[in-house]
mmCIF file of N, CA and C and ligand atoms in Angstrom:
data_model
loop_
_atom_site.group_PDB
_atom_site.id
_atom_site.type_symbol
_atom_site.label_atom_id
_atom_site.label_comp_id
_atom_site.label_asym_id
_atom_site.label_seq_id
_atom_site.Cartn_x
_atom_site.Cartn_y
_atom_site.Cartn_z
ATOM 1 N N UNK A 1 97.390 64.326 57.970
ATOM 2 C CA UNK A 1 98.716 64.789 58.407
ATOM 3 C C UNK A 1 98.751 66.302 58.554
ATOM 4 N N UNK A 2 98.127 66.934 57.463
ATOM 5 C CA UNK A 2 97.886 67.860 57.835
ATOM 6 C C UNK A 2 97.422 69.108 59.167
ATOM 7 N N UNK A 3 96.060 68.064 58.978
ATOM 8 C CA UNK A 3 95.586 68.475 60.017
ATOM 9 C C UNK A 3 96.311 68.384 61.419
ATOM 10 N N UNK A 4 97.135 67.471 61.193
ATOM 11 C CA UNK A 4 97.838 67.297 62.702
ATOM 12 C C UNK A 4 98.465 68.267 62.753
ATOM 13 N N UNK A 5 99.440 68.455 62.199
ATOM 14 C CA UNK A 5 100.479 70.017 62.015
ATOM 15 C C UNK A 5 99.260 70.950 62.549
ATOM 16 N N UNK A 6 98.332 71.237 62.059
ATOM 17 C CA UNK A 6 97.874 73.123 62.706
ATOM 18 C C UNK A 6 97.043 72.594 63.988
ATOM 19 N N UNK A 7 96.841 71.279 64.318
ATOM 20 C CA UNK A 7 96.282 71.052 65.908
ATOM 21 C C UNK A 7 97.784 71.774 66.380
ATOM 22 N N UNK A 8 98.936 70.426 66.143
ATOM 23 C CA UNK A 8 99.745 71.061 66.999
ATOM 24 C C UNK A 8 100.710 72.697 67.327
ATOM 25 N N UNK A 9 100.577 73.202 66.168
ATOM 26 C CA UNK A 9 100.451 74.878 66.030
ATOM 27 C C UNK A 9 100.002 75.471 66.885
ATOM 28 N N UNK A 10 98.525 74.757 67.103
ATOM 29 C CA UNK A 10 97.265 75.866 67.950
ATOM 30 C C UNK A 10 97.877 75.689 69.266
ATOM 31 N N UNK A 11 98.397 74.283 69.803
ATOM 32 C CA UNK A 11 98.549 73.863 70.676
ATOM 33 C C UNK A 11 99.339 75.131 71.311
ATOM 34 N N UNK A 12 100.567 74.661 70.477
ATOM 35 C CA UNK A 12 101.989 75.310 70.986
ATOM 36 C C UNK A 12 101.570 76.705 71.250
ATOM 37 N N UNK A 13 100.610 77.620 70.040
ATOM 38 C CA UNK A 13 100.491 79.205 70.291
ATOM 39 C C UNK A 13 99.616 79.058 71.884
ATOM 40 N N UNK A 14 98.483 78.856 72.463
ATOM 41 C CA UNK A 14 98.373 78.009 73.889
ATOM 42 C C UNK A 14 98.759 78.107 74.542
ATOM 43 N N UNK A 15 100.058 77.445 74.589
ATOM 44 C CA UNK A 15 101.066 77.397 75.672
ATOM 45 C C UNK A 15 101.944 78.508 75.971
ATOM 46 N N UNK A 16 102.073 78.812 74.822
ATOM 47 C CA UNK A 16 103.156 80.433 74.861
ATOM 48 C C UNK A 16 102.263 81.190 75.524
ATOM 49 N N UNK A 17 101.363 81.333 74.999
ATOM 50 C CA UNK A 17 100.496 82.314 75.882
ATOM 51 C C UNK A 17 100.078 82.060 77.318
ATOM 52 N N UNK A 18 99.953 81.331 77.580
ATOM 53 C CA UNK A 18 100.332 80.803 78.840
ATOM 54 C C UNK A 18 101.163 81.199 79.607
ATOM 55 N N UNK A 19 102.471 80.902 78.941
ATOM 56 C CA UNK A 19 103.550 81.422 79.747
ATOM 57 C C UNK A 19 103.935 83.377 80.213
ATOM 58 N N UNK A 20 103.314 83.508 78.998
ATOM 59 C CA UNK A 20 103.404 85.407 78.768
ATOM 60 C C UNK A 20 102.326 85.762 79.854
ATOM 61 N N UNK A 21 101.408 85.277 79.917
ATOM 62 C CA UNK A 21 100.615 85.506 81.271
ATOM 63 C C UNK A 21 100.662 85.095 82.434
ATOM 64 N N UNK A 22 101.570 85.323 83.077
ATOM 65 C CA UNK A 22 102.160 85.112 84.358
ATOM 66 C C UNK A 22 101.147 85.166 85.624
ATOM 67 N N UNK A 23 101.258 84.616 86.488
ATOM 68 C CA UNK A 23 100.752 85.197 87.554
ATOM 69 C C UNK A 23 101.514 85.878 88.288
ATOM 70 N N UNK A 24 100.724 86.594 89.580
ATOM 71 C CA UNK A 24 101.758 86.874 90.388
ATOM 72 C C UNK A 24 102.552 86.024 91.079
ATOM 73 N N UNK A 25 102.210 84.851 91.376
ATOM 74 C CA UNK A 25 102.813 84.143 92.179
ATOM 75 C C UNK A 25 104.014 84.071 91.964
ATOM 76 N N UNK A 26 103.768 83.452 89.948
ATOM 77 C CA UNK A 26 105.204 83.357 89.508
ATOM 78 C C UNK A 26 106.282 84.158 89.286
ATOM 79 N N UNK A 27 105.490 85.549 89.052
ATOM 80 C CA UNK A 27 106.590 86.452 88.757
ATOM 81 C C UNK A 27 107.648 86.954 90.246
ATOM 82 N N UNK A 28 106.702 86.806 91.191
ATOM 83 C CA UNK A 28 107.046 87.040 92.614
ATOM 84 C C UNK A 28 108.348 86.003 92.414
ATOM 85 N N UNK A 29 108.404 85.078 92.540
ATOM 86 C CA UNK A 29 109.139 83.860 92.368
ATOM 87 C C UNK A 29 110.368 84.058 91.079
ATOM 88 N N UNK A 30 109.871 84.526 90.216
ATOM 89 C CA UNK A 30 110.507 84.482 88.522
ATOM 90 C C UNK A 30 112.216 85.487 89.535
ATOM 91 N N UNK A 31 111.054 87.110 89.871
ATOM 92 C CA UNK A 31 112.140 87.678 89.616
ATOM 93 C C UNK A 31 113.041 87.968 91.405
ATOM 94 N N UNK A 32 112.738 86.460 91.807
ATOM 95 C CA UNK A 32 113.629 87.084 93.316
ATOM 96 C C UNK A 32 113.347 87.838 94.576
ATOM 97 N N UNK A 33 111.468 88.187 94.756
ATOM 98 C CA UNK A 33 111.059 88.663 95.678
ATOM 99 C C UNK A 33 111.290 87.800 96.848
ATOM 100 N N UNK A 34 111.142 86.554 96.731
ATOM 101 C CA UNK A 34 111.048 85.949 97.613
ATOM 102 C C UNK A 34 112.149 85.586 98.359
ATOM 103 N N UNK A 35 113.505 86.033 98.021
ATOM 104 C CA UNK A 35 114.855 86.043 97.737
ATOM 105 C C UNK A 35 115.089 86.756 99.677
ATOM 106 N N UNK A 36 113.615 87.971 99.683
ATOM 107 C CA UNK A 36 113.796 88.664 100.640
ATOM 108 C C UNK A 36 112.490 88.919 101.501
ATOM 109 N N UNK A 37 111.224 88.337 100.637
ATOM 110 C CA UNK A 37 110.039 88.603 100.945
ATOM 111 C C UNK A 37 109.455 86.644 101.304
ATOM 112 N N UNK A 38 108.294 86.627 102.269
ATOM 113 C CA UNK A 38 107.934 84.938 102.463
ATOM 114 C C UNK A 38 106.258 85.877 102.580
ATOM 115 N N UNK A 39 105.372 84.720 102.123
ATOM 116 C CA UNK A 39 104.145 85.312 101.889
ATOM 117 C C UNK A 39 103.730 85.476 103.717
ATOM 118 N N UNK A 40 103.998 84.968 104.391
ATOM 119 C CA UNK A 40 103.465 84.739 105.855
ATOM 120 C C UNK A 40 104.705 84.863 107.005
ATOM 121 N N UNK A 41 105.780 85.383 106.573
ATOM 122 C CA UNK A 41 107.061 85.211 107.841
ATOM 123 C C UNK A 41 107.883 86.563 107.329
ATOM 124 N N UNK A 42 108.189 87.159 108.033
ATOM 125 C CA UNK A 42 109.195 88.233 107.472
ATOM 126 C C UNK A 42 110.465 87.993 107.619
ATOM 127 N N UNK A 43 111.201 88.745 106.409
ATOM 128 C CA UNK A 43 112.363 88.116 106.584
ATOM 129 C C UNK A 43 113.533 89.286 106.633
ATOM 130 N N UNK A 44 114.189 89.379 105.094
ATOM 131 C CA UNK A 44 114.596 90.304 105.113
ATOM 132 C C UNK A 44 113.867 91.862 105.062
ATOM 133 N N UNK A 45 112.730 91.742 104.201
ATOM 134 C CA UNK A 45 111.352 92.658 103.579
ATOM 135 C C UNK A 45 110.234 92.052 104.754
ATOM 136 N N UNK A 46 109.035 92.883 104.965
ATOM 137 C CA UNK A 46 108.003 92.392 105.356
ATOM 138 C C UNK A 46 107.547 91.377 104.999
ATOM 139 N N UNK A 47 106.796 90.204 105.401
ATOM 140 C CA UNK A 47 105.848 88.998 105.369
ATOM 141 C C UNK A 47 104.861 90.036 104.260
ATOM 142 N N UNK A 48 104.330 89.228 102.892
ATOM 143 C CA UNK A 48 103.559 90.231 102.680
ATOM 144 C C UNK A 48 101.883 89.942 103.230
ATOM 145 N N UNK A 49 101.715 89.302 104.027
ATOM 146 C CA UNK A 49 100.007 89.251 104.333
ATOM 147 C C UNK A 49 100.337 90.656 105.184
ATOM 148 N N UNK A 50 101.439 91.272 105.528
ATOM 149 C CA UNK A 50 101.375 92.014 106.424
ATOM 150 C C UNK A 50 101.303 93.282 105.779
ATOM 151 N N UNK A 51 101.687 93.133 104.914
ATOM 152 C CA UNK A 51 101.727 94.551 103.547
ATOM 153 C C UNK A 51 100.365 94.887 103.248
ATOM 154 N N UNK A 52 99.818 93.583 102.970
ATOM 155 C CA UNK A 52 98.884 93.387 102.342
ATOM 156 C C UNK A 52 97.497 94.520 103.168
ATOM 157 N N UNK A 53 97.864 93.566 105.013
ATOM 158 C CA UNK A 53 97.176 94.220 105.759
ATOM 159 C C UNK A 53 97.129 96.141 106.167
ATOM 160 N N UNK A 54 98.275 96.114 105.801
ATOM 161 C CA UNK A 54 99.188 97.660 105.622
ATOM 162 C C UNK A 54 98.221 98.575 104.984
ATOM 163 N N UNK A 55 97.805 98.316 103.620
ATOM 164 C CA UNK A 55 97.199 98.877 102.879
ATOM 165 C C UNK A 55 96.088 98.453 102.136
ATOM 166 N N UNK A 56 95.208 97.557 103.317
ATOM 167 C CA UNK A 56 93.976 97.351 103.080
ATOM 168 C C UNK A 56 93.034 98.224 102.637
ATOM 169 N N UNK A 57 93.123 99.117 103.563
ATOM 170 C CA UNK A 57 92.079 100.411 103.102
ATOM 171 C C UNK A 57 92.694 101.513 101.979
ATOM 172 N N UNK A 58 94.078 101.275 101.838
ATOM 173 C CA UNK A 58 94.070 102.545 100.583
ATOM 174 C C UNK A 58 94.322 102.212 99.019
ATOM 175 N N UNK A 59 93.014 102.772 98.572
ATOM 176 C CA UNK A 59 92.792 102.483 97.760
ATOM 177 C C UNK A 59 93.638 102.397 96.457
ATOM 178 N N UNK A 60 94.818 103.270 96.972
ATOM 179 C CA UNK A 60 96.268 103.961 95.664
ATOM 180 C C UNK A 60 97.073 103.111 96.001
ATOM 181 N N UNK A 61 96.784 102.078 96.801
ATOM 182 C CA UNK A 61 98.107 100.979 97.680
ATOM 183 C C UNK A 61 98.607 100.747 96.001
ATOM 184 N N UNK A 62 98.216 99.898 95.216
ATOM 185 C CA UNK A 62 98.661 99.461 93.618
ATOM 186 C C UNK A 62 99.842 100.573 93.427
ATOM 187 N N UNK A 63 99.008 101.704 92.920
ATOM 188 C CA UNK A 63 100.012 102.866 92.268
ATOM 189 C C UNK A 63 100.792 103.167 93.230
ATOM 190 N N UNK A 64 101.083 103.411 94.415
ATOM 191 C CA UNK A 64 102.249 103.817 95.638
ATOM 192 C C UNK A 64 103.270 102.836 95.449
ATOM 193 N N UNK A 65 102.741 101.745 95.516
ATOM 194 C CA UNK A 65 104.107 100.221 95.335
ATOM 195 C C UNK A 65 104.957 100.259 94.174
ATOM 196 N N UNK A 66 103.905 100.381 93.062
ATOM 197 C CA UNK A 66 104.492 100.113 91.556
ATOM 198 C C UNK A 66 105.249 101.327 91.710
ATOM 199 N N UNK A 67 104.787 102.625 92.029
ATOM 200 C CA UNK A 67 106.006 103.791 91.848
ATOM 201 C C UNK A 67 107.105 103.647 92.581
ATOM 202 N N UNK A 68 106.983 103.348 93.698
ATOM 203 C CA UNK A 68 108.270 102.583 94.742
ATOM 204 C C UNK A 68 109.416 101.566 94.223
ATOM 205 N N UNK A 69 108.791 100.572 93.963
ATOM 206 C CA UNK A 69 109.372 99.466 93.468
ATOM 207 C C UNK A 69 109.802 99.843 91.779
ATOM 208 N N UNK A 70 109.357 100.788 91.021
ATOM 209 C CA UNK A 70 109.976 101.376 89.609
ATOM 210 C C UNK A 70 110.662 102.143 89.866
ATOM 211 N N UNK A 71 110.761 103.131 90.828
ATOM 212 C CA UNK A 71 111.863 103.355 91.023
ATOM 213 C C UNK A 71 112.620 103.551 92.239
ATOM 214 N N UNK A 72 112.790 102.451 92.599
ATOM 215 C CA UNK A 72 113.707 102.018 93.706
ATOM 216 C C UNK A 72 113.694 102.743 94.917
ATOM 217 N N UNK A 73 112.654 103.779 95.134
ATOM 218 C CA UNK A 73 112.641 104.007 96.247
ATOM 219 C C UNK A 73 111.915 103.770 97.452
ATOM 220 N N UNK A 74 112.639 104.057 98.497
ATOM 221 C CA UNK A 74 111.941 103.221 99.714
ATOM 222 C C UNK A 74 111.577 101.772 100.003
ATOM 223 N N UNK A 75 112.732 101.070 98.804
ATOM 224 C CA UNK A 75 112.464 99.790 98.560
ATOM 225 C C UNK A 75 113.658 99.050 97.707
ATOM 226 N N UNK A 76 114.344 98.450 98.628
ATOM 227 C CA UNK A 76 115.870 98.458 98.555
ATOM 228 C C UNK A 76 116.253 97.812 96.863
ATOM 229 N N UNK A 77 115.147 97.284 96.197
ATOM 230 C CA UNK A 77 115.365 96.760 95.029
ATOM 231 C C UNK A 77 114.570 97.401 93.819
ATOM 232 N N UNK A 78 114.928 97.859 92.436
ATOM 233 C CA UNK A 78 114.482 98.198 91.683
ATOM 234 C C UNK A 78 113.654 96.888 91.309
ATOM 235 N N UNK A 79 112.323 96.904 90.625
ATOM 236 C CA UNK A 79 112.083 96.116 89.627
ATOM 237 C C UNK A 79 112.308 95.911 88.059
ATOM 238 N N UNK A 80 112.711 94.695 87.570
ATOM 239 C CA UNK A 80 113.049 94.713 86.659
ATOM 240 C C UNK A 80 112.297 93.728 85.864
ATOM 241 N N UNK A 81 111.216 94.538 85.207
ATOM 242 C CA UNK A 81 110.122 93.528 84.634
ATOM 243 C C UNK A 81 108.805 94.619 83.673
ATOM 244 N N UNK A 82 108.388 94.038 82.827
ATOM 245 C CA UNK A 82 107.274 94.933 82.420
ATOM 246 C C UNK A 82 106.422 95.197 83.501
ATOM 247 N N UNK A 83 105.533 96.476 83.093
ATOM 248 C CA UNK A 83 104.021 96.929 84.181
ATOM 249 C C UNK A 83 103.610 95.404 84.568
ATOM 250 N N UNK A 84 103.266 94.638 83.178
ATOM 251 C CA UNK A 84 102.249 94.136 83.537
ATOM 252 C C UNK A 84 102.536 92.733 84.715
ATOM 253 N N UNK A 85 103.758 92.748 84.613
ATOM 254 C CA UNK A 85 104.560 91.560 85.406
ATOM 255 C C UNK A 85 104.349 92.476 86.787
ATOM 256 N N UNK A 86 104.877 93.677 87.210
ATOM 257 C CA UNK A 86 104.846 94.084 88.559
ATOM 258 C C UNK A 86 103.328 94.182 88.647
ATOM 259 N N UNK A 87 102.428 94.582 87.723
ATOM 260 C CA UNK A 87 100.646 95.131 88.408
ATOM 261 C C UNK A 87 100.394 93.530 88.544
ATOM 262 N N UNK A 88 100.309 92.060 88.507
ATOM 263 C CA UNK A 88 100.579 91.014 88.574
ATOM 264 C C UNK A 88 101.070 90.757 90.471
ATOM 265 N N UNK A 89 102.335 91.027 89.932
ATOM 266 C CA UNK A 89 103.046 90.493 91.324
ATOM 267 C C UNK A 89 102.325 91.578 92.295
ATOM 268 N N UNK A 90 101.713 92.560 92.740
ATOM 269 C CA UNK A 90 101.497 93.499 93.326
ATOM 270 C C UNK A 90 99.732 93.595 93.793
ATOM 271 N N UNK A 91 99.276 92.566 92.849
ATOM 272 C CA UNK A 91 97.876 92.380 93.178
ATOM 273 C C UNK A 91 98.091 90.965 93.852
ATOM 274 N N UNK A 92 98.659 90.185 93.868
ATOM 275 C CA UNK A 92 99.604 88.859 94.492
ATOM 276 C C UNK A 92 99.828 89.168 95.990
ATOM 277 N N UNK A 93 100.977 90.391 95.893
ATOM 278 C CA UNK A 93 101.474 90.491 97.464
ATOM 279 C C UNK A 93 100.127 91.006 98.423
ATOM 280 N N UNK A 94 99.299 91.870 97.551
ATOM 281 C CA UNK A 94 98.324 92.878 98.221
ATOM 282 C C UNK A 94 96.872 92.031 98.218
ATOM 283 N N UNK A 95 96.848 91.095 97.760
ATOM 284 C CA UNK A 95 95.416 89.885 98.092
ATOM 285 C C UNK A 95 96.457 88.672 99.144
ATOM 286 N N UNK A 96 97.209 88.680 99.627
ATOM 287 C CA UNK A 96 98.099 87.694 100.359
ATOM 288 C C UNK A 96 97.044 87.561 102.037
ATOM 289 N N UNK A 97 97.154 86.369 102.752
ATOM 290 C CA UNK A 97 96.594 86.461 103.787
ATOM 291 C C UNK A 97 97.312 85.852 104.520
HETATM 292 C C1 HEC B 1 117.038 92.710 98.754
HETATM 293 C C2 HEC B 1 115.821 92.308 99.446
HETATM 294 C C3 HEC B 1 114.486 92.564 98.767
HETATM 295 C C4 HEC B 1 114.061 92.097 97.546
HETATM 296 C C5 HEC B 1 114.828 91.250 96.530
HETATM 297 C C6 HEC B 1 112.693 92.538 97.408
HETATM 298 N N1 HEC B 1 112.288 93.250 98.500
HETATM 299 FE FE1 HEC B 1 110.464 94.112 98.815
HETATM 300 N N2 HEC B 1 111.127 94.896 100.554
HETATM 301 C C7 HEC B 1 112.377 94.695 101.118
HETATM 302 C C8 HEC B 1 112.483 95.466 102.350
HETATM 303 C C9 HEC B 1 113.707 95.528 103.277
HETATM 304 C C10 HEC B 1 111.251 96.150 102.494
HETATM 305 C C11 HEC B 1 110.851 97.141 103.604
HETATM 306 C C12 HEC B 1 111.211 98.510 103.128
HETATM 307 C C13 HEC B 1 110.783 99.571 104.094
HETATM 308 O O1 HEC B 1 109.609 99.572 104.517
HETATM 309 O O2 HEC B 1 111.596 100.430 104.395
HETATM 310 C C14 HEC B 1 110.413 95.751 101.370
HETATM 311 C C15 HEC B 1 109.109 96.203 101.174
HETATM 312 C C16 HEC B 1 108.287 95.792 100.132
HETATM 313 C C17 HEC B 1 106.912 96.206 99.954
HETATM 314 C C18 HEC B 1 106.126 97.107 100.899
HETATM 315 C C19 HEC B 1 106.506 98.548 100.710
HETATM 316 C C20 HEC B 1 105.708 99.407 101.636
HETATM 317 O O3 HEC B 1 105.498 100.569 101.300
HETATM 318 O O4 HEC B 1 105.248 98.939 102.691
HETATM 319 C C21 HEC B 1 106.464 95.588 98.822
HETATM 320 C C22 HEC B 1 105.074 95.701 98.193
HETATM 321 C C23 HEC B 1 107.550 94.822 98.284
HETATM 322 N N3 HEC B 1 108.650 94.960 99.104
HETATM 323 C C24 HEC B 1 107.471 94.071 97.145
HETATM 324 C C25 HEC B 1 108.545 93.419 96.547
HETATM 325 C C26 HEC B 1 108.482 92.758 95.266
HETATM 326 C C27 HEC B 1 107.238 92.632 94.391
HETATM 327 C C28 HEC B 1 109.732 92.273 95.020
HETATM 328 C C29 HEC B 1 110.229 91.544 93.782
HETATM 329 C C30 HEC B 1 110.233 92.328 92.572
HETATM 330 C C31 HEC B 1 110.571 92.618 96.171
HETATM 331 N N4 HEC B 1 109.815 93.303 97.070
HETATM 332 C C32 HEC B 1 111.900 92.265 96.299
HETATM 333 C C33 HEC B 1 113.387 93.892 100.605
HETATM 334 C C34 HEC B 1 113.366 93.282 99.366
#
């Protein structure tokens, strides 16, 4: 009986962690990008394969977005999420095809 209790412990710690490690996909999704962004159609925001294509070659594309999108400029929505949720969603939009 015991033993069952700390299987299912291990289990559950597992799963949480799981969830705390997001992908981008989800966080894209979690916090409403898609609200304005479609991975392949533009809508209100660029399609992002097109972003993606945008800043194929520069190499600071990561750090330019995340500073944009932290603070709201040139980018009609603040983000509201830890680093590690936007460096996530941002390696997501910027590997998109
Ligand atoms: C209210 C609508 C809206 C929401 C919500 C939104 N975006 Fe955007 N996004 C835009 C628009 C409009 C642009 C184009 C801005 C421009 O180039 O002037 C854009 C541009 C971008 C760009 C490209 C910026 C560039 O320099 O080319 C990225 C990356 C991006 N959005 C990511 C996100 C992420 C990640 C989220 C979710 C946290 C998000 N967006 C949520 C409307 C939105």
């Amino acid at each position: 009986m015991k033993a069952m209790l700390l299987v299912l412990a291990v289990a559950g710690s597992f799963a949480a962690g799981a969830v705390h490690a997001q992908s981008g996909a989800d966080v894209v999704k979690a916090k409403g990008c898609l609200g304005c962004h479609d991975v392949a159609v533009k809508k209100v925001g660029p399609a992002y394969k097109d972003i993606a294509a945008k800043y194929k070659s520069d190499k600071g594309a990561q750090a330019t977005l995340s500073a944009k999108l932290k603070e709201g400029k040139g980018h009609p929505v603040k983000f509201a999420g830890s680093d590690a949720e936007l460096k996530a969603a941002l390696e997501y939009v910027l590997s998109s095809k």
